[in-house]
mmCIF file of C-alpha atoms and ligand atoms in Angstrom:
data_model
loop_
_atom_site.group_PDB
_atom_site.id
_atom_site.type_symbol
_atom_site.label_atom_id
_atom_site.label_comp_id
_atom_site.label_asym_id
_atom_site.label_seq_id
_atom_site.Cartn_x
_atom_site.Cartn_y
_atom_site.Cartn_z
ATOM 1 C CA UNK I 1 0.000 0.000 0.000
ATOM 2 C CA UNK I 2 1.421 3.026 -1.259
ATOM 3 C CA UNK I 3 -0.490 6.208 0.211
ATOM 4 C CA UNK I 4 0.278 9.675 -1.370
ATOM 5 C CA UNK I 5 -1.628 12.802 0.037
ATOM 6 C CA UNK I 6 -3.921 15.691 -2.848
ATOM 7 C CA UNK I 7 -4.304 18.950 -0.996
ATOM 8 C CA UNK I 8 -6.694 21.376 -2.593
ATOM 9 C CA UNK I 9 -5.667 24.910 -2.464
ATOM 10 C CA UNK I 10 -7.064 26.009 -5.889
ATOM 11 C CA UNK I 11 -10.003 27.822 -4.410
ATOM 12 C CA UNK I 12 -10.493 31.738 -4.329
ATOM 13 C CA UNK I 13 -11.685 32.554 -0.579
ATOM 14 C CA UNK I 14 -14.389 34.667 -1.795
ATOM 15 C CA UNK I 15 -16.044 34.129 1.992
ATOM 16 C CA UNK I 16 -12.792 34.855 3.623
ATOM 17 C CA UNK I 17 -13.222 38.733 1.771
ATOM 18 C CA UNK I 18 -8.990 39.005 2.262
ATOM 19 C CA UNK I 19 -8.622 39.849 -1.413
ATOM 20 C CA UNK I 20 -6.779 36.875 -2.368
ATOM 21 C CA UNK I 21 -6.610 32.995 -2.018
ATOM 22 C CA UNK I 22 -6.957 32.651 1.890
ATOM 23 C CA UNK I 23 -4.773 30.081 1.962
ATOM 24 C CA UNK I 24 -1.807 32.500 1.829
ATOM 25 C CA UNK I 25 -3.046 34.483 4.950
ATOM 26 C CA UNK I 26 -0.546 32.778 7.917
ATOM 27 C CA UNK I 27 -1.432 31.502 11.506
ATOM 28 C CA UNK I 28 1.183 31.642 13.952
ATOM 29 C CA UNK I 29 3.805 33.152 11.416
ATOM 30 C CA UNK I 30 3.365 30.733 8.147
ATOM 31 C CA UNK I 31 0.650 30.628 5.378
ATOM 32 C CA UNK I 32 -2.056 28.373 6.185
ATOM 33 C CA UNK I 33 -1.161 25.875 3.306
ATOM 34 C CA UNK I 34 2.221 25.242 4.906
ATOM 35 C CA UNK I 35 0.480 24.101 8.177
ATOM 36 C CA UNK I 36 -1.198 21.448 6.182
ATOM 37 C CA UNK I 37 1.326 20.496 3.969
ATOM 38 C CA UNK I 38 3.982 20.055 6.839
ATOM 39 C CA UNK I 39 1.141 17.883 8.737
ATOM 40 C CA UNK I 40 1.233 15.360 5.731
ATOM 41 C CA UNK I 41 5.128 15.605 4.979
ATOM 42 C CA UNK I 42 5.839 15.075 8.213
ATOM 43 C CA UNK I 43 3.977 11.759 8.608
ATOM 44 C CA UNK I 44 5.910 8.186 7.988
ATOM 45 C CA UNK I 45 2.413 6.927 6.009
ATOM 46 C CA UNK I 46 2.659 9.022 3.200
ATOM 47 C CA UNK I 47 4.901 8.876 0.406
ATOM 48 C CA UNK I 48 3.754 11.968 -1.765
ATOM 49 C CA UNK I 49 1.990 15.463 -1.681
ATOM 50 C CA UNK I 50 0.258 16.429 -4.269
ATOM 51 C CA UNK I 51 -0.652 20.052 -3.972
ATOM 52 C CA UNK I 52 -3.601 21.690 -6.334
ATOM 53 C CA UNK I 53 -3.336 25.436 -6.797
ATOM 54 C CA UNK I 54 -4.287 28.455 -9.311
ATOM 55 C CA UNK I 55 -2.732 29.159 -12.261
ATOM 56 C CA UNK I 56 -1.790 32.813 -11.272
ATOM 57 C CA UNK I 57 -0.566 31.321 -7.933
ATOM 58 C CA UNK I 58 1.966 29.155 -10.149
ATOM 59 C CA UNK I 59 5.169 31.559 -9.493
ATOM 60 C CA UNK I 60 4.989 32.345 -5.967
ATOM 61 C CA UNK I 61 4.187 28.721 -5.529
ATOM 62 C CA UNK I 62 7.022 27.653 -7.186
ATOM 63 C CA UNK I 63 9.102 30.218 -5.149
ATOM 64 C CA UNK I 64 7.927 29.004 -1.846
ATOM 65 C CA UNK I 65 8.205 25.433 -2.884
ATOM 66 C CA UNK I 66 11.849 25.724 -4.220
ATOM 67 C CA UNK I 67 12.811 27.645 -0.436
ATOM 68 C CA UNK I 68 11.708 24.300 1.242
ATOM 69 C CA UNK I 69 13.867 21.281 2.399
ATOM 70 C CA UNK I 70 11.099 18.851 1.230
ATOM 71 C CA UNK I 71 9.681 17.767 -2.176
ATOM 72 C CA UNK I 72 5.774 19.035 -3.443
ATOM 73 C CA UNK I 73 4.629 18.158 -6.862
ATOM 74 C CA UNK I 74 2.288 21.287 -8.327
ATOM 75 C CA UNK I 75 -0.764 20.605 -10.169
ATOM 76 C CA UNK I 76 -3.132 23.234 -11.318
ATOM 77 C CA UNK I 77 -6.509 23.140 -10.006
ATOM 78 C CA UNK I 78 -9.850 24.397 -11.861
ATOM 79 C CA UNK I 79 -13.168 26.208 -11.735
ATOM 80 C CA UNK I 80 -15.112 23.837 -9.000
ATOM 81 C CA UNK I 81 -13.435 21.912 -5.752
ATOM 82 C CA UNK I 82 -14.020 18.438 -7.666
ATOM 83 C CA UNK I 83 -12.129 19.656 -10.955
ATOM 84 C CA UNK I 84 -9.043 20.534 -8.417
ATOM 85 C CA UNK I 85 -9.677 17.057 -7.130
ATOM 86 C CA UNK I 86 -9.518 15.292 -10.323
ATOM 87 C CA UNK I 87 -6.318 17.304 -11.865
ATOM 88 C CA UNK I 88 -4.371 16.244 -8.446
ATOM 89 C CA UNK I 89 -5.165 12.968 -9.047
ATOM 90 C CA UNK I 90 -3.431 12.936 -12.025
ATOM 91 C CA UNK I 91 -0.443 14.195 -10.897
ATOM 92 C CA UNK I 92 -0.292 11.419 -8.480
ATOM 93 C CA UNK I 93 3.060 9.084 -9.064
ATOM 94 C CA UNK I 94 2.389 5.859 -11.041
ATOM 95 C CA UNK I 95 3.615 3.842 -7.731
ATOM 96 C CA UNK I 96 0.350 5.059 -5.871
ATOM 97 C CA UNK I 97 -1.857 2.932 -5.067
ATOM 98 C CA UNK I 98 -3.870 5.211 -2.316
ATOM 99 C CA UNK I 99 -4.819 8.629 -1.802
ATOM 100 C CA UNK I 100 -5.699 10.998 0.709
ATOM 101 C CA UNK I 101 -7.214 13.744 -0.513
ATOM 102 C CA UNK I 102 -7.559 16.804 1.854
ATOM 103 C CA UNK I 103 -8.130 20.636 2.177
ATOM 104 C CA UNK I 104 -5.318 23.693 1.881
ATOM 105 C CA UNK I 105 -8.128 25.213 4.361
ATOM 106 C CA UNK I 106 -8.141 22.774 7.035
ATOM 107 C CA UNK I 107 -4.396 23.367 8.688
ATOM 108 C CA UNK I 108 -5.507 21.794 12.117
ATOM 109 C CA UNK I 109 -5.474 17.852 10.950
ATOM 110 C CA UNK I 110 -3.310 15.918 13.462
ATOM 111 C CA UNK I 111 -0.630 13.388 12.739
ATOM 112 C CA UNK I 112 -3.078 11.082 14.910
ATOM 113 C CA UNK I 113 -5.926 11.481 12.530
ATOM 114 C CA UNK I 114 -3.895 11.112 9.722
ATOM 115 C CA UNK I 115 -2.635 7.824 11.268
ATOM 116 C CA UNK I 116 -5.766 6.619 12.114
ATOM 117 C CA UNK I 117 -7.688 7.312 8.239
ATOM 118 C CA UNK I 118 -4.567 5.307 6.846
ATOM 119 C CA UNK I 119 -5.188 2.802 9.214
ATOM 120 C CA UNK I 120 -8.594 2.054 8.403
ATOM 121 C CA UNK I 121 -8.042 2.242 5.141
ATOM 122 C CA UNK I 122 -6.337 -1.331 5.246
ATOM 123 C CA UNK I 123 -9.849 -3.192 5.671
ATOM 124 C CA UNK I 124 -12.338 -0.638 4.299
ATOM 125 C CA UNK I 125 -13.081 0.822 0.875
ATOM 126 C CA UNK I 126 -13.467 4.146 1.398
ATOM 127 C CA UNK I 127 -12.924 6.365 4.749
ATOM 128 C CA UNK I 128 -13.611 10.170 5.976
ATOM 129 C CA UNK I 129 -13.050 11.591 9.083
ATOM 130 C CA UNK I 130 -16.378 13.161 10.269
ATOM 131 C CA UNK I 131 -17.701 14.507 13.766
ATOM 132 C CA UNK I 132 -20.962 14.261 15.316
ATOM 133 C CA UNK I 133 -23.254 17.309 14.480
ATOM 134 C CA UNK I 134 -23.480 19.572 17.833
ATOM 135 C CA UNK I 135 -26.652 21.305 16.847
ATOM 136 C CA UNK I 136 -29.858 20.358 15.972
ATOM 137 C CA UNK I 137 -30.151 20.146 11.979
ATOM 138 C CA UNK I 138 -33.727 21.610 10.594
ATOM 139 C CA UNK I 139 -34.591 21.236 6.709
ATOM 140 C CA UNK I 140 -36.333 24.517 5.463
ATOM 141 C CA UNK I 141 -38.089 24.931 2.587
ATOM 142 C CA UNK I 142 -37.652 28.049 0.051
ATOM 143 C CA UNK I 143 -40.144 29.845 2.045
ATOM 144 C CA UNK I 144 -38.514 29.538 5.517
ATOM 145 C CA UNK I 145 -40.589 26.766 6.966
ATOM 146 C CA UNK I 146 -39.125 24.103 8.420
ATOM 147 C CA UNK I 147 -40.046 20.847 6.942
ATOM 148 C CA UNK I 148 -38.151 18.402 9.182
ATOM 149 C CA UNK I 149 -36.268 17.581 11.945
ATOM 150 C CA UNK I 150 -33.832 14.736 11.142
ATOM 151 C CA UNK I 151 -32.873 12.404 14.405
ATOM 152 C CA UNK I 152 -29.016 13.989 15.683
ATOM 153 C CA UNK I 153 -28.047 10.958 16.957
ATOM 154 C CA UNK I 154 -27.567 9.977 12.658
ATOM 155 C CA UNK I 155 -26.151 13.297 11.778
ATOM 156 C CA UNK I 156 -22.181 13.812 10.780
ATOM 157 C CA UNK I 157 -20.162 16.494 9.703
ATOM 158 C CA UNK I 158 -17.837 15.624 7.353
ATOM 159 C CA UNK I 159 -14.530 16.897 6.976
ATOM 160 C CA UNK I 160 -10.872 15.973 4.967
ATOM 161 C CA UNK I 161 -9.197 13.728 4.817
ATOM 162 C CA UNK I 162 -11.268 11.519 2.800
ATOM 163 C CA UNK I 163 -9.165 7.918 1.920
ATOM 164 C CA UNK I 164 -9.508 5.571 -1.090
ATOM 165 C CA UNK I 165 -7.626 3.586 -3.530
ATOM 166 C CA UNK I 166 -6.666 5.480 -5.832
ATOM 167 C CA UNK I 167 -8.686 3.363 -8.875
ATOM 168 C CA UNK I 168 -11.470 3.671 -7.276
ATOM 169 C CA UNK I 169 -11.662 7.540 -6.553
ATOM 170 C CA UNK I 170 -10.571 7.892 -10.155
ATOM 171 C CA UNK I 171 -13.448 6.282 -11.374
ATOM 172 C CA UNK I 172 -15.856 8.004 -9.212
ATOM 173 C CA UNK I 173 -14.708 11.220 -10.615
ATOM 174 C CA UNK I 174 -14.680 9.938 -13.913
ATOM 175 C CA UNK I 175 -18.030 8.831 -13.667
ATOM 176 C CA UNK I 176 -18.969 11.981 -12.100
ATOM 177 C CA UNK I 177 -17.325 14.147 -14.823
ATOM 178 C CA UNK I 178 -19.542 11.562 -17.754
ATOM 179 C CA UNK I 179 -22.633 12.111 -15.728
ATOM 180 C CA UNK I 180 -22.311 15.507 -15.191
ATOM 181 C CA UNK I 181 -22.577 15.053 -11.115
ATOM 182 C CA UNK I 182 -21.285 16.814 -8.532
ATOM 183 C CA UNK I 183 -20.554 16.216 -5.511
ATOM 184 C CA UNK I 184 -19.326 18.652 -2.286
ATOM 185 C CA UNK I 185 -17.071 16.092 -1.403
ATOM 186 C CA UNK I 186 -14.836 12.908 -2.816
ATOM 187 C CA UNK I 187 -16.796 10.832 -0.890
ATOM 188 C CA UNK I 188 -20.523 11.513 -2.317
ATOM 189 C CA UNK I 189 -18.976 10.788 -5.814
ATOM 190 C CA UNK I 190 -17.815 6.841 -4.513
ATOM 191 C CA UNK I 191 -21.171 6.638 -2.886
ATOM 192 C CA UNK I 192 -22.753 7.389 -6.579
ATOM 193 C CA UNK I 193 -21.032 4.061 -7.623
ATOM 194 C CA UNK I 194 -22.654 2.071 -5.030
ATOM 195 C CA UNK I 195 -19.601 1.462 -2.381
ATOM 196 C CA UNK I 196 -19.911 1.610 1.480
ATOM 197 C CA UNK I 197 -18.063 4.354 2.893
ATOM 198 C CA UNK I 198 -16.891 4.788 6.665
ATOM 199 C CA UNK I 199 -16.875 7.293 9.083
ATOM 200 C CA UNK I 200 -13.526 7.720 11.576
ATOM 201 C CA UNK I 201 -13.695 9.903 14.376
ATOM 202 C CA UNK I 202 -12.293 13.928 13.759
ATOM 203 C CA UNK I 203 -11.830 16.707 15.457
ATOM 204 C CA UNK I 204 -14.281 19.522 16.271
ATOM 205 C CA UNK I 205 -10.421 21.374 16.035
ATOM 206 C CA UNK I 206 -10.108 19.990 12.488
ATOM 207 C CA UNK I 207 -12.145 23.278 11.550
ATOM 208 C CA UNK I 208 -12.059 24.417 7.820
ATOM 209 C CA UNK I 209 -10.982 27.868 7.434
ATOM 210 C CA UNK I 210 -14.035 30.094 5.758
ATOM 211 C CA UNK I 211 -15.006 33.205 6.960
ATOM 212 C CA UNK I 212 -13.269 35.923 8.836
ATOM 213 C CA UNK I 213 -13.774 34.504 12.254
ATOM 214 C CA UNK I 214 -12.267 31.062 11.494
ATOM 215 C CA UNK I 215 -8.647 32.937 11.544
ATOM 216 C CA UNK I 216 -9.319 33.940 15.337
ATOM 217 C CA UNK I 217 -10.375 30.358 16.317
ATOM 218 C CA UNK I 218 -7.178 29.044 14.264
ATOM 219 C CA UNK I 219 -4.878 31.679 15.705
ATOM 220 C CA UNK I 220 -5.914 30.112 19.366
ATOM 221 C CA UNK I 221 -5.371 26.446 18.347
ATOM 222 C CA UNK I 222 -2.539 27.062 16.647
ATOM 223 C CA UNK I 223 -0.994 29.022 20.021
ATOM 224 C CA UNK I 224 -2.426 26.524 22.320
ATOM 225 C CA UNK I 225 -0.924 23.597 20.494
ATOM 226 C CA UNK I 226 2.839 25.554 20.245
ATOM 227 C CA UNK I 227 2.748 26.181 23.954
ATOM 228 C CA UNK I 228 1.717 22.529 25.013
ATOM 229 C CA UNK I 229 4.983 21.740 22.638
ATOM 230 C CA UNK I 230 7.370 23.848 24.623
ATOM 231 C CA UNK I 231 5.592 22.397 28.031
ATOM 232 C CA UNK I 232 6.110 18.968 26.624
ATOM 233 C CA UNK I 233 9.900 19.272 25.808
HETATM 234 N N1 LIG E 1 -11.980 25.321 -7.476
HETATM 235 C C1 LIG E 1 -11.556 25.009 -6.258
HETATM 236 C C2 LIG E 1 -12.317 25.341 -5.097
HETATM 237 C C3 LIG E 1 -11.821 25.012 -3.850
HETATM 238 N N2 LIG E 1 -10.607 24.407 -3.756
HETATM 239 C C4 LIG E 1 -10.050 24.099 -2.438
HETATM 240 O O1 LIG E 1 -10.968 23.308 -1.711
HETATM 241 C C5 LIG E 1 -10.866 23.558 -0.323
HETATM 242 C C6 LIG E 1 -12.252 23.777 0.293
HETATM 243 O O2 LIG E 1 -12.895 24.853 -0.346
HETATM 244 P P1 LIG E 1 -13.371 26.200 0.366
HETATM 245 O O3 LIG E 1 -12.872 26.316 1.725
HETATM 246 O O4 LIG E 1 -14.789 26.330 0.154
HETATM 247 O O5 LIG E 1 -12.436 27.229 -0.394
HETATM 248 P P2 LIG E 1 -12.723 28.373 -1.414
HETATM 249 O O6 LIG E 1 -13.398 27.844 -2.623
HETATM 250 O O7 LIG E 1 -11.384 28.989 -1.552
HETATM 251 O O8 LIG E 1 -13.684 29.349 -0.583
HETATM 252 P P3 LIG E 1 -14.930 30.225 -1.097
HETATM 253 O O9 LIG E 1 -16.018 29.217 -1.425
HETATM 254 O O10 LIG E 1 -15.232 31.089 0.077
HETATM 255 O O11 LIG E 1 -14.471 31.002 -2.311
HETATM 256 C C7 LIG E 1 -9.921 24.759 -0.145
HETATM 257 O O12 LIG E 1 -8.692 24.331 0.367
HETATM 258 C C8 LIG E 1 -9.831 25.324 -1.544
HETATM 259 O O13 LIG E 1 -8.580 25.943 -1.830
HETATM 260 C C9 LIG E 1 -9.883 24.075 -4.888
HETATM 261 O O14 LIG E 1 -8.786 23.511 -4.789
HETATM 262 N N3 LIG E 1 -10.379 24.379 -6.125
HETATM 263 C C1 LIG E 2 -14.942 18.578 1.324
HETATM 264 C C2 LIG E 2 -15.452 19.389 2.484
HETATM 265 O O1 LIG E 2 -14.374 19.913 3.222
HETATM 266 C C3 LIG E 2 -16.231 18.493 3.423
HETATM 267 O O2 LIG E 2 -16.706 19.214 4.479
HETATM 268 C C4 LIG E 2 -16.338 20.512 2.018
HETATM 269 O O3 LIG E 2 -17.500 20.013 1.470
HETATM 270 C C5 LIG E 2 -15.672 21.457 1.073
HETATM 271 O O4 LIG E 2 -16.295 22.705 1.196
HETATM 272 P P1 LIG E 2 -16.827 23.590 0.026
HETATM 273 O O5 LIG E 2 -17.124 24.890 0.675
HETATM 274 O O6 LIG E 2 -18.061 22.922 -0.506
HETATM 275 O O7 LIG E 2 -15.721 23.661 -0.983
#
C-alpha cells in the first residue's frame, strides 16, 4: 500500500473577503497551506503530496516550494473543488496505489488522525473523518418553513481527509465528470457508484478555514498547540 496525500488549495476565498486565495493568509507566522502540507510531509504513512493550486498562484508557488527542504509536486486546479480534485489525481506518481485527498483550508489535521484514516483504510473501501453534528439540523423549505427535523443521533459532519484507492476515486470522478454530477465532497462521488463508505472519528479542532472569524479560532489552536509543545519538551 502506497499512500500519497492531494491537498486542494485552488479555491479563491471569496467568503474569507482578504482579497486573495486565503490560503496564503498565515497563523502563527506561516501561510495556512504550509500548516497542512507540513502535517502530511511530516507523517511516515505518506509517500507523496500532491498540492492543487491556481494558475496565477503558479510563481509564488514555485518560489515558496523551491525555499523548502522537502519535495511538493504542483498541479493546477480548476473552476469547482471536484475539478481541483480530479487534476491532483493525475499528478499522483504511477507507484500510488492510495490517496488521501484533503483541504489547503483545514491546517488543524493531526498526525493522529492522519494515522488513524490510513489505518482504516487497510480493511475498508473508502474512509472520511467526520464529527458528530453539535446542533440540531432543521430542513427549510424556500419559504422559511421548516419541513423536518432529522434524528441527531444519525447526523455527521464531514470533513478531509477523505481515503480511497486510488482506482477507485478515479473512477468516481470519472463517472462523475460523464454524468455531469457533482458532488461537495470525494466521498458523495464513490457513494454514486454504489460502495460503502466509513466514518472515523475527527476533530471539532479539524475546523475548515471560511469566513473571517475562522482565523481567530485558528490563531488560538494554533498558540495553544505551540505552547503545550514547549511544556512537553
Ligand atoms: N476550485 C476550487 C475550489 C476550492 N478548492 C479548495 O478546496 C478547499 C475547500 O474549499 P473552500 O474552503 O470552500 O475554499 P474556497 O473555494 O477557496 O472558498 P470560497 O467558497 O469562500 O471562495 C480549499 O482548500 C480550496 O482551496 C480548490 O482547490 N479548487
Ligand atoms: C470537502 C469538504 O471539506 C467536506 O466538508 C467541504 O465540502 C468542502 O467545502 P466547500 O465549501 O463545498 O468547498
Amino acid at each position: 500500500m502506497e499512500t500519497s496525500v492531494v491537498i486542494v488549495a485552488a479555491g479563491k476565498g471569496k467568503r474569507m473577503k482578504a482579497g486573495k486565495n486565503k490560503i496564503w493568509l498565515h497563523l502563527q507566522h506561516k501561510p495556512i497551506f504550509q500548516h497542512t502540507v507540513e502535517a502530511f510531509i511530516q507523517h511516515p504513512g505518506i509517500s507523496e503530496v500532491v498540492l492543487v493550486i491556481n494558475e496565477e498562484d503558479y510563481e509564488d508557488m514555485d518560489r515558496w516550494r523551491k525555499s523548502m527542504p522537502y519535495s511538493v509536486i504542483l498541479a493546477i486546479g480548476g473552476a469547482e473543488r471536484q475539478d481541483s480534485v480530479r487534476n491532483g489525481l493525475e499528478a499522483l506518481s504511477e507507484s500510488c496505489t492510495h490517496v488521501l485527498i484533503h483541504d489547503a483550508a483545514r491546517p488543524f489535521i493531526t498526525a493522529e488522525q492522519i494515522s488513524g484514516i490510513i489505518t482504516k483504510l487497510k480493511d475498508h473501501q473508502a474512509v472520511v473523518v467526520a464529527v458528530p453534528v453539535k446542533d440540531t439540523i432543521k430542513i427549510v423549505g424556500p419559504d422559511g418553513t421548516v419541513q423536518a427535523t432529522p434524528a441527531r443521533e444519525s447526523l455527521w459532519a464531514v470533513q478531509t481527509p477523505q481515503a480511497f484507492p486510488l482506482s477507485l476515486v478515479k473512477e468516481a470522478h470519472q463517472f462523475a465528470l460523464e454524468q455531469g454530477k457533482v458532488g461537495t465532497d470525494d466521498a458523495m462521488l464513490v457513494e454514486m457508484l454504489g460502495y460503502p463508505v466509513t466514518i472515523v472519528d475527527g476533530s471539532y479542532e479539524n475546523i475548515k478555514v471560511t469566513t473571517p472569524d475562522d482565523l481567530w479560532f485558528g490563531e488560538e489552536i494554533m498558540k495553544r498547540r505551540s505552547e503545550e509543545r514547549k511544556r512537553r519538551k
